[in-house]
Coordinates of N, CA, C and O in Angstrom, one line a residue:
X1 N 0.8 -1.2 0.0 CA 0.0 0.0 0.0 C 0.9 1.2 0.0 O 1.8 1.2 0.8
X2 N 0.8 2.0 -0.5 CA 1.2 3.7 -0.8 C -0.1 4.4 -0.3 O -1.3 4.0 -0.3
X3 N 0.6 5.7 0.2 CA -0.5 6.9 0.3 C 0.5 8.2 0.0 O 1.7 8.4 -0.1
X4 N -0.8 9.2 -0.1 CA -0.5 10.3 -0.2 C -1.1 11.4 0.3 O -2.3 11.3 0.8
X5 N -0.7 12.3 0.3 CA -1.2 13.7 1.0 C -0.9 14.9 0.4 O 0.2 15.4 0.1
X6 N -3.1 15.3 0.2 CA -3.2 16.9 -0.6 C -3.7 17.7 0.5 O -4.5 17.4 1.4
X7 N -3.0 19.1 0.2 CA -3.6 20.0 0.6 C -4.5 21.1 -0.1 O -4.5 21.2 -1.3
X8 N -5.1 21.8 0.9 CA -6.5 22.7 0.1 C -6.5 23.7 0.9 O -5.6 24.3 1.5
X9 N -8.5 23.9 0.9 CA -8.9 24.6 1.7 C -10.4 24.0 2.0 O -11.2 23.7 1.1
X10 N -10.8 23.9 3.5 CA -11.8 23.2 4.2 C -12.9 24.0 4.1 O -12.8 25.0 4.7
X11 N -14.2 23.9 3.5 CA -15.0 24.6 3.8 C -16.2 24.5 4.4 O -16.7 25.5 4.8
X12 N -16.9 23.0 4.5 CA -16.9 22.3 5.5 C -16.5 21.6 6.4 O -16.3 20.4 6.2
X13 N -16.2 22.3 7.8 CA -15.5 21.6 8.1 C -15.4 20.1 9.2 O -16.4 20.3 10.0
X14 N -14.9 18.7 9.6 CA -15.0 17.9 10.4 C -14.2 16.9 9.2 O -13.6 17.2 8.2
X15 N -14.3 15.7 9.8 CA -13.5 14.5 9.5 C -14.4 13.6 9.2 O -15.2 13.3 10.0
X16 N -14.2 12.9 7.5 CA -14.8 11.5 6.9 C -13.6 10.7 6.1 O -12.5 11.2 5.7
X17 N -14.1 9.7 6.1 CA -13.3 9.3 5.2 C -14.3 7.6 4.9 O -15.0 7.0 5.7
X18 N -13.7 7.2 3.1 CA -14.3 6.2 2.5 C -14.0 6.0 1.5 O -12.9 6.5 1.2
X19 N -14.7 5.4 0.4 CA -14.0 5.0 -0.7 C -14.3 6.1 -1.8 O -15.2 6.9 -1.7
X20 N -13.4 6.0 -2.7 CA -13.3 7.4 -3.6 C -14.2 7.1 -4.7 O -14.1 6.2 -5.4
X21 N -15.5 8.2 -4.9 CA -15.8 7.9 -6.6 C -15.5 8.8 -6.9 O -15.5 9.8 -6.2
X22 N -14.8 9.0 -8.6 CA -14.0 9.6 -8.7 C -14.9 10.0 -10.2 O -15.4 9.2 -10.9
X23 N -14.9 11.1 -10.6 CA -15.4 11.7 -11.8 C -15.0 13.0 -12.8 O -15.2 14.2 -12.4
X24 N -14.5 12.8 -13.9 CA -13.9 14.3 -14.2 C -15.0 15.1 -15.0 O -14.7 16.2 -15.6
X25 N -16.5 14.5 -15.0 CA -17.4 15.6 -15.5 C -17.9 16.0 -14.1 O -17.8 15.3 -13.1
X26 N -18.6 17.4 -14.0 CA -19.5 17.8 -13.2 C -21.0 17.1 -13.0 O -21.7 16.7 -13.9
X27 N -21.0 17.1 -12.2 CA -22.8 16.4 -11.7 C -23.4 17.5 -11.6 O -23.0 18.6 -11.2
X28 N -24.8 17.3 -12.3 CA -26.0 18.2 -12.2 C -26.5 17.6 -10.8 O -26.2 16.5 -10.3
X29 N -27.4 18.5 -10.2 CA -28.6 17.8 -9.2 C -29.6 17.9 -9.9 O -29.9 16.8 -10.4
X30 N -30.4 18.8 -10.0 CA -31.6 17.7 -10.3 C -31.7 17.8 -11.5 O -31.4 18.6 -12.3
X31 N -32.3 16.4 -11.5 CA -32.3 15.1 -12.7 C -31.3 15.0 -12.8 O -31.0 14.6 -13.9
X32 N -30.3 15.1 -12.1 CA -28.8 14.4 -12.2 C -28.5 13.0 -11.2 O -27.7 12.1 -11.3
X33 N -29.4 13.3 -10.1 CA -28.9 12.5 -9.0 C -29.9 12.0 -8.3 O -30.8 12.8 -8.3
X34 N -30.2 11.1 -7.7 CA -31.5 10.2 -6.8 C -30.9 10.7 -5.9 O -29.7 10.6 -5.6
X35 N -31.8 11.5 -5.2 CA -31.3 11.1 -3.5 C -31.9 10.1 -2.7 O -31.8 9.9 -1.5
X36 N -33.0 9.4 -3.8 CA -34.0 8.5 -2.4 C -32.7 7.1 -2.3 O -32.8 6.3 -1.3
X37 N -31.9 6.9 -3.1 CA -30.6 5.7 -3.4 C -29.4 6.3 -3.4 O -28.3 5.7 -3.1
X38 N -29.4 7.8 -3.7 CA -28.0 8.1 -3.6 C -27.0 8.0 -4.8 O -25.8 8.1 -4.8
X39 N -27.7 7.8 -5.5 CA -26.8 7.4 -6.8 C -27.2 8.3 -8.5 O -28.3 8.5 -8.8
X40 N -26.2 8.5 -9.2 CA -26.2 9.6 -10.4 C -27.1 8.8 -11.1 O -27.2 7.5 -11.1
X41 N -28.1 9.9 -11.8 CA -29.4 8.9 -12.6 C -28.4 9.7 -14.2 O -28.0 8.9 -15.1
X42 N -28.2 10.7 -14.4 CA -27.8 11.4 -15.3 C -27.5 10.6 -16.3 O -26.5 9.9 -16.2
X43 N -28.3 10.6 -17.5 CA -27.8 9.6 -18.2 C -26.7 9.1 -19.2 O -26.4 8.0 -19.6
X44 N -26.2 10.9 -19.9 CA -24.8 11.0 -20.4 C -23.7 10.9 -19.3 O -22.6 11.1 -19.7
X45 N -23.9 10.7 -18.5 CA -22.8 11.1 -17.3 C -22.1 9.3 -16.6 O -22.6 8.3 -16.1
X46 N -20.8 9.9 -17.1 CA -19.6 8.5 -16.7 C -20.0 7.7 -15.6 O -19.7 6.5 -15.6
X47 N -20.9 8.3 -14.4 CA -21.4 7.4 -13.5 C -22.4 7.3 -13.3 O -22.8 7.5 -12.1
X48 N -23.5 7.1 -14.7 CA -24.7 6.7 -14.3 C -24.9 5.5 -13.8 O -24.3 4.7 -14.5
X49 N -25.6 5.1 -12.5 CA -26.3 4.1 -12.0 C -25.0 4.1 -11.1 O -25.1 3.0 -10.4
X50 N -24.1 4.7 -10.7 CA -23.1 4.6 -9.7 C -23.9 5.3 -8.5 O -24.4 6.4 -8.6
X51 N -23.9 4.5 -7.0 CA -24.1 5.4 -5.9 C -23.0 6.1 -5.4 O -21.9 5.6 -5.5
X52 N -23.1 7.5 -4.7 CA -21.7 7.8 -3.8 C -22.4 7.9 -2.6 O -22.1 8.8 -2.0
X53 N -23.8 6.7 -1.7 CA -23.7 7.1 -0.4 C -22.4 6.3 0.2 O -21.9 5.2 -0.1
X54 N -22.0 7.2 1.0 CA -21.3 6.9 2.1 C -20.1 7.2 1.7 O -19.2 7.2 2.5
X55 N -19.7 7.5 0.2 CA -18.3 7.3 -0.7 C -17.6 8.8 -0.3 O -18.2 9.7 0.4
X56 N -16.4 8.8 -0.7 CA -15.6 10.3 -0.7 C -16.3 10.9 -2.3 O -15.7 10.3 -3.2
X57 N -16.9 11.6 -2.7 CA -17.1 11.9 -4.1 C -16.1 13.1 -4.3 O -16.1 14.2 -3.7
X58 N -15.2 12.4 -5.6 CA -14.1 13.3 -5.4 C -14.6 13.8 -7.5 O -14.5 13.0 -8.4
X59 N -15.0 15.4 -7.7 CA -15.4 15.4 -9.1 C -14.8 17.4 -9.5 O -14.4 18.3 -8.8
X60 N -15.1 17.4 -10.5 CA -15.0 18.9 -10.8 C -16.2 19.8 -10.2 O -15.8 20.9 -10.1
X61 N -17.2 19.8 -9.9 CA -18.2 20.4 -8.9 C -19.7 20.3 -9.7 O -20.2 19.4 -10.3
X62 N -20.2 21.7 -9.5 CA -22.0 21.3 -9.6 C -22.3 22.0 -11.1 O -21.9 23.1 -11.6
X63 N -23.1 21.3 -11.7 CA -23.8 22.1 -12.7 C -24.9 22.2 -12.9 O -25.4 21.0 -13.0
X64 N -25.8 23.3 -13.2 CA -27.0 23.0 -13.6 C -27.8 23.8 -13.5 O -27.6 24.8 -14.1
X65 N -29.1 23.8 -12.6 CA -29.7 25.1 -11.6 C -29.5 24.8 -10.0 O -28.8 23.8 -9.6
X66 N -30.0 25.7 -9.2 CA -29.6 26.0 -7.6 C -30.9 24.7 -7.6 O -31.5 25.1 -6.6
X67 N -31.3 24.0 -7.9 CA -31.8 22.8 -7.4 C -30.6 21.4 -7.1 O -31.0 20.3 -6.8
X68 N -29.1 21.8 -7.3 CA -28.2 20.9 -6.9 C -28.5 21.1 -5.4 O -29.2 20.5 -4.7
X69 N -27.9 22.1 -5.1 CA -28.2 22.3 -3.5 C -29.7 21.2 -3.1 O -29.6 20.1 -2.6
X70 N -30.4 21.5 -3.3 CA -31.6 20.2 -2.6 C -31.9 19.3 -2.8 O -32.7 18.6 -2.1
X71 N -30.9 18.7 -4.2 CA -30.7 17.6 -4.4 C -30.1 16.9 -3.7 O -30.5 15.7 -3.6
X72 N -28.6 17.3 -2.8 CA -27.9 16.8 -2.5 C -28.0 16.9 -0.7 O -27.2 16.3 0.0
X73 N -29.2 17.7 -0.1 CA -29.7 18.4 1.5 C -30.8 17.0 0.7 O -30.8 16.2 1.7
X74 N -31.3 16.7 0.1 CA -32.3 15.7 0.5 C -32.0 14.2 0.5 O -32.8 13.2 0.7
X75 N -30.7 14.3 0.2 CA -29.8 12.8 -0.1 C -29.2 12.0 1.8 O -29.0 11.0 2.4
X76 N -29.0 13.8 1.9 CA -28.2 13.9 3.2 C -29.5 13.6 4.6 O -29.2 13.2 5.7
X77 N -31.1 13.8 4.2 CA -31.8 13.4 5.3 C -32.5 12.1 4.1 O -33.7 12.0 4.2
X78 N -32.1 11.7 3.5 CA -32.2 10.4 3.3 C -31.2 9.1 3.8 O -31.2 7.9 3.5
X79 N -30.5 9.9 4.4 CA -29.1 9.2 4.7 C -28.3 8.1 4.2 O -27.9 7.1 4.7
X80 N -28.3 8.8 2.3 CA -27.8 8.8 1.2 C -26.4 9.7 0.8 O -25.7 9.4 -0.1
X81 N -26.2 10.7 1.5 CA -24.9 11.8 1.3 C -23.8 10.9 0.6 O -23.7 9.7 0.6
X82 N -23.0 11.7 0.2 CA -21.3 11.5 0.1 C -21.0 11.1 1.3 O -22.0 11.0 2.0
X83 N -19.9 10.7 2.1 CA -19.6 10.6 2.7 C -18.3 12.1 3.5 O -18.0 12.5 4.7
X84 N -18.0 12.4 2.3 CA -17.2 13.7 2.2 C -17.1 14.1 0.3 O -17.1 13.3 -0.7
X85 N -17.1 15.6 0.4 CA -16.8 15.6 -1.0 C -15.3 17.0 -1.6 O -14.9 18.1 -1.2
X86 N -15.1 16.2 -2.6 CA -13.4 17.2 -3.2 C -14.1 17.6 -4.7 O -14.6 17.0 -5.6
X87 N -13.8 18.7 -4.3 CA -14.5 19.4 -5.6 C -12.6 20.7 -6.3 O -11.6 21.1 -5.7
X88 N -13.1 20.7 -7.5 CA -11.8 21.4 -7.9 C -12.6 23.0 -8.4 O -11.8 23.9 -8.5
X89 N -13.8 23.3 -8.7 CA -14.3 24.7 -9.0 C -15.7 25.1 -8.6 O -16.8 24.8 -9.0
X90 N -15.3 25.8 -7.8 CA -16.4 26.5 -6.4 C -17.4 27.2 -7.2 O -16.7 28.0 -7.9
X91 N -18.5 27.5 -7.5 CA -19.0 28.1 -7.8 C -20.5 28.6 -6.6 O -20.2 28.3 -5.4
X92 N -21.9 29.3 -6.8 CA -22.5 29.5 -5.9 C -23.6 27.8 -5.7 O -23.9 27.3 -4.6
X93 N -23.7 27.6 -6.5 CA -24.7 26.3 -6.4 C -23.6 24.6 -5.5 O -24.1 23.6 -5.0
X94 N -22.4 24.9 -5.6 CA -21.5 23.7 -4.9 C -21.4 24.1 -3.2 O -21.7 23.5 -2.1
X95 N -20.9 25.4 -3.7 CA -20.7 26.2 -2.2 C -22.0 26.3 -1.3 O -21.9 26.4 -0.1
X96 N -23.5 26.3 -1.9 CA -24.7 26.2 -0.9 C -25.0 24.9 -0.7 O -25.8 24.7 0.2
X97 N -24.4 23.7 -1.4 CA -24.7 22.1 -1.7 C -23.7 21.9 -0.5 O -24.1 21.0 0.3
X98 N -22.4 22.4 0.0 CA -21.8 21.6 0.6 C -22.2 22.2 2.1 O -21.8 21.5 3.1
X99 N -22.8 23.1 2.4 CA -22.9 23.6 3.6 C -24.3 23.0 4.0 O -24.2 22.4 5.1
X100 N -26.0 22.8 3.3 CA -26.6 22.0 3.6 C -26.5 20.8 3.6 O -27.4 20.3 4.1
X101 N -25.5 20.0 3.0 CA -25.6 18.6 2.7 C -24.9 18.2 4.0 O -25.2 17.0 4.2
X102 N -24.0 18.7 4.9 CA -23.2 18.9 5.9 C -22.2 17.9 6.0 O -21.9 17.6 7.1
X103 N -21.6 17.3 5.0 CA -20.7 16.8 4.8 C -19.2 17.6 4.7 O -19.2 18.5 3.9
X104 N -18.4 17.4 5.2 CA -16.2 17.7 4.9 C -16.5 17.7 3.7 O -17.1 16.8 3.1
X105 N -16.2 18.8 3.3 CA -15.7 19.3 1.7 C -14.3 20.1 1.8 O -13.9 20.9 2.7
X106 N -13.6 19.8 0.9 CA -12.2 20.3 0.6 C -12.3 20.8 -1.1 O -12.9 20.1 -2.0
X107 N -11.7 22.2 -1.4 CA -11.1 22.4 -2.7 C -10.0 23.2 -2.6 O -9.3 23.3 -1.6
X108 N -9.7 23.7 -4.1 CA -8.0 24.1 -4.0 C -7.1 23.7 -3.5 O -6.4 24.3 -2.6
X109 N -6.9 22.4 -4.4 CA -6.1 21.5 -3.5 C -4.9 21.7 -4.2 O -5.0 22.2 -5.3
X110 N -3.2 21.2 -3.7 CA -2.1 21.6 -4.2 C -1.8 20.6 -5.4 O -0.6 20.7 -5.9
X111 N -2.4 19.7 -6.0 CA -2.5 19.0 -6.6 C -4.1 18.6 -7.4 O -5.1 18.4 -6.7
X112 N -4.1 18.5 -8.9 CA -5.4 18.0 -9.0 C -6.1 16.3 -8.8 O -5.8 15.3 -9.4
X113 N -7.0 16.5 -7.8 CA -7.3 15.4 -7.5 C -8.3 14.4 -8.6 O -8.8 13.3 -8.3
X114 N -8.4 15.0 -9.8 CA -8.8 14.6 -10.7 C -8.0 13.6 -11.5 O -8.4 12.7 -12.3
X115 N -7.1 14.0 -11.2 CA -5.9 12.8 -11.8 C -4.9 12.1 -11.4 O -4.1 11.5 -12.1
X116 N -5.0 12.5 -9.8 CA -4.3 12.3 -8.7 C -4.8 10.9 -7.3 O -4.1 10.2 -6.5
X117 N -6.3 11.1 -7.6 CA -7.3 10.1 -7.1 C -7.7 9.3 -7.9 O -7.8 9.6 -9.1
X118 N -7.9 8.1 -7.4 CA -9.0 6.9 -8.5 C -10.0 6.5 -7.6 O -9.9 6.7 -6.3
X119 N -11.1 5.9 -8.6 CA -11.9 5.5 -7.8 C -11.2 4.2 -7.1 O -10.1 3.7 -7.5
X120 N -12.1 3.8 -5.6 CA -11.7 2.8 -5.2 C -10.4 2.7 -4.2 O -10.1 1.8 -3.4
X121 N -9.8 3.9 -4.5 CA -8.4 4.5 -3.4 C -9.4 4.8 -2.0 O -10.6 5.2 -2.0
X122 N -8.9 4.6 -1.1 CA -9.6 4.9 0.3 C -9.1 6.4 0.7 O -7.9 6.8 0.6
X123 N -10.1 6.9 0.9 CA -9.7 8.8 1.1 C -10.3 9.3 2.4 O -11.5 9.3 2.7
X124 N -9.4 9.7 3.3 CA -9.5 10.5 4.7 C -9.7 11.4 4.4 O -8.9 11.7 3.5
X125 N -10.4 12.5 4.5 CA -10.6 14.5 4.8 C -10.7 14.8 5.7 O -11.2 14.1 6.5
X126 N -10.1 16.1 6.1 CA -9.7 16.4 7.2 C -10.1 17.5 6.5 O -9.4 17.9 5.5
X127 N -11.2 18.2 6.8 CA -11.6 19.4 6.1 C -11.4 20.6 7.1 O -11.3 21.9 6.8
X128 N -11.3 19.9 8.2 CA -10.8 21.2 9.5 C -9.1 21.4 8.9 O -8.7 22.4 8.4
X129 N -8.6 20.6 9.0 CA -7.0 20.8 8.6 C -7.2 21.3 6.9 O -6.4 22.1 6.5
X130 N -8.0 20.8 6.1 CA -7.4 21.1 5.2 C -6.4 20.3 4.0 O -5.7 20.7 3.1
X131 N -6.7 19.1 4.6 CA -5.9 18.1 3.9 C -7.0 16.7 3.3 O -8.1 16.7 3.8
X132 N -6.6 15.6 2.2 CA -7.1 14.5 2.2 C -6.2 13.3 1.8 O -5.6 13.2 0.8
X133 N -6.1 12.6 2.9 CA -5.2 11.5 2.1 C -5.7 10.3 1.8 O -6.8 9.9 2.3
X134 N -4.8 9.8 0.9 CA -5.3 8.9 0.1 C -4.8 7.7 0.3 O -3.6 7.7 0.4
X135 N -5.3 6.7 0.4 CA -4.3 5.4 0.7 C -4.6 4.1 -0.5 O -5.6 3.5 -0.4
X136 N -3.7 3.8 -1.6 CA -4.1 3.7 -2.5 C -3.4 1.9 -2.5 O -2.1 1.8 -2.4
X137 N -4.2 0.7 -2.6 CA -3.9 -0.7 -2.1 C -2.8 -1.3 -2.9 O -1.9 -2.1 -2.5
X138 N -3.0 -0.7 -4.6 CA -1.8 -1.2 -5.5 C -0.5 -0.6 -5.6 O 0.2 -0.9 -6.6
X139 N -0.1 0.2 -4.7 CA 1.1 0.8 -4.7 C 1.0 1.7 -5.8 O 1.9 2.5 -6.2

């Protein structure tokens, strides 16, 4: 096993950690994502029929209308959430999704975790510190 360690900035903050889904398109919320399962319905989108409950969802951030935000606060009282999520571009629809959904969110990280993470790597956040590491099983 190898790991590694990124730094950022915590914007929600507390400690999760789980398995990585990893995606380099942005997720819409609605009609992008089930919250009653937790998992991307979107149907052009690399992880349709993939769940991220309980997962680290590590992706480029939100797109769509300010219905991501409720998509992702009604996943979180379905207790379907991410488990933590790493986003690489903040915009206002990510930034109100990560504060209701109340999940460890980390961005601007000193590395892109876009090509730095895989799915399936086990990922700690430490969104109070500011950091996520990654502990990856194949060396």
């Amino acid at each position: 096993m190898s790991a590694f360690t990124l730094h950022g900035r915590g914007l929600v903050g507390g400690v999760a950690e789980g398995e990585a889904l990893v995606t380099s398109e942005a997720l819409s919320g609605w009609g992008g994502v089930e919250p009653r399962r937790g998992r991307v319905i979107e149907l052009r989108h690399e992880l349709v029929g993939q769940s991220f409950a309980g997962k680290v969802l590590v992706f480029p951030g939100a797109k769509g209308s300010s219905g991501w935000s409720g998509m992702f606060h009604m996943s979180r009282l379905m207790g379907t959430a991410p488990a933590a999520m790493v986003f690489t571009t903040m915009n206002t629809k990510i930034a109100l999704g990560v504060v209701v959904t109340r999940v460890p969110a980390i961005t601007d990280l000193d590395a892109d975790p876009l090509t730095t993470v895989r799915t399936g790597d086990w990922v700690r956040v430490d969104a109070d510190r500011g950091e996520i590491t990654v502990t990856r099983a194949d060396g």
